[in-house]
Amino acid sequence: METIRDGSDGLVQDRQVVRGGDTLGVDVVAGGGRAGIACRRHPGTTTGHR
């Protein structure tokens, strides 16, 4: 899962592996936003962008 969110000093990009049943929490600053990209993980890749 890749998330991009508003941070106190600009945009913050995070990556983490999640599995079915996991809970994903995303902290954002007041009035901020977020976006997420979920894709199947393939060994050897470091991003969901193709």
One Martini backbone bead per residue (centre of mass of N, CA, C, O) as a GRO file, in nm:
protein
   50
    1MET     BB    1   0.095   0.036   0.024
    2GLU     BB    2   0.034   0.366  -0.089
    3THR     BB    3   0.089   0.688   0.056
    4ILE     BB    4  -0.043   1.024   0.033
    5ARG     BB    5   0.027   1.315   0.235
    6ASP     BB    6  -0.022   1.562   0.450
    7GLY     BB    7   0.218   1.757   0.599
    8SER     BB    8   0.382   2.002   0.776
    9ASP     BB    9   0.617   2.004   0.512
   10GLY     BB   10   0.432   1.835   0.319
   11LEU     BB   11   0.464   1.574   0.137
   12VAL     BB   12   0.392   1.220   0.213
   13GLN     BB   13   0.551   0.902   0.159
   14ASP     BB   14   0.422   0.570   0.194
   15ARG     BB   15   0.519   0.221   0.271
   16GLN     BB   16   0.328  -0.094   0.287
   17VAL     BB   17   0.253  -0.409   0.400
   18VAL     BB   18  -0.058  -0.571   0.338
   19ARG     BB   19  -0.323  -0.771   0.463
   20GLY     BB   20  -0.574  -0.946   0.507
   21GLY     BB   21  -0.723  -0.775   0.791
   22ASP     BB   22  -0.583  -0.529   0.796
   23THR     BB   23  -0.495  -0.213   0.937
   24LEU     BB   24  -0.516   0.127   0.815
   25GLY     BB   25  -0.332   0.412   0.910
   26VAL     BB   26  -0.372   0.779   0.859
   27ASP     BB   27  -0.195   1.059   0.909
   28VAL     BB   28  -0.318   1.399   0.940
   29VAL     BB   29  -0.356   1.713   0.898
   30ALA     BB   30  -0.530   1.974   0.940
   31GLY     BB   31  -0.702   1.984   0.634
   32GLY     BB   32  -0.606   1.739   0.506
   33GLY     BB   33  -0.490   1.478   0.289
   34ARG     BB   34  -0.539   1.170   0.086
   35ALA     BB   35  -0.378   0.884  -0.075
   36GLY     BB   36  -0.419   0.558  -0.242
   37ILE     BB   37  -0.232   0.253  -0.331
   38ALA     BB   38  -0.345  -0.064  -0.445
   39CYS     BB   39  -0.138  -0.360  -0.483
   40ARG     BB   40   0.015  -0.616  -0.599
   41ARG     BB   41   0.282  -0.794  -0.499
   42HIS     BB   42   0.614  -0.804  -0.639
   43PRO     BB   43   0.897  -0.938  -0.655
   44GLY     BB   44   1.135  -0.661  -0.667
   45THR     BB   45   0.943  -0.443  -0.591
   46THR     BB   46   0.886  -0.080  -0.471
   47THR     BB   47   0.623  -0.023  -0.648
   48GLY     BB   48   0.298   0.047  -0.800
   49HIS     BB   49   0.423   0.161  -1.034
   50ARG     BB   50   0.414   0.126  -1.413
   0.00000   0.00000   0.00000
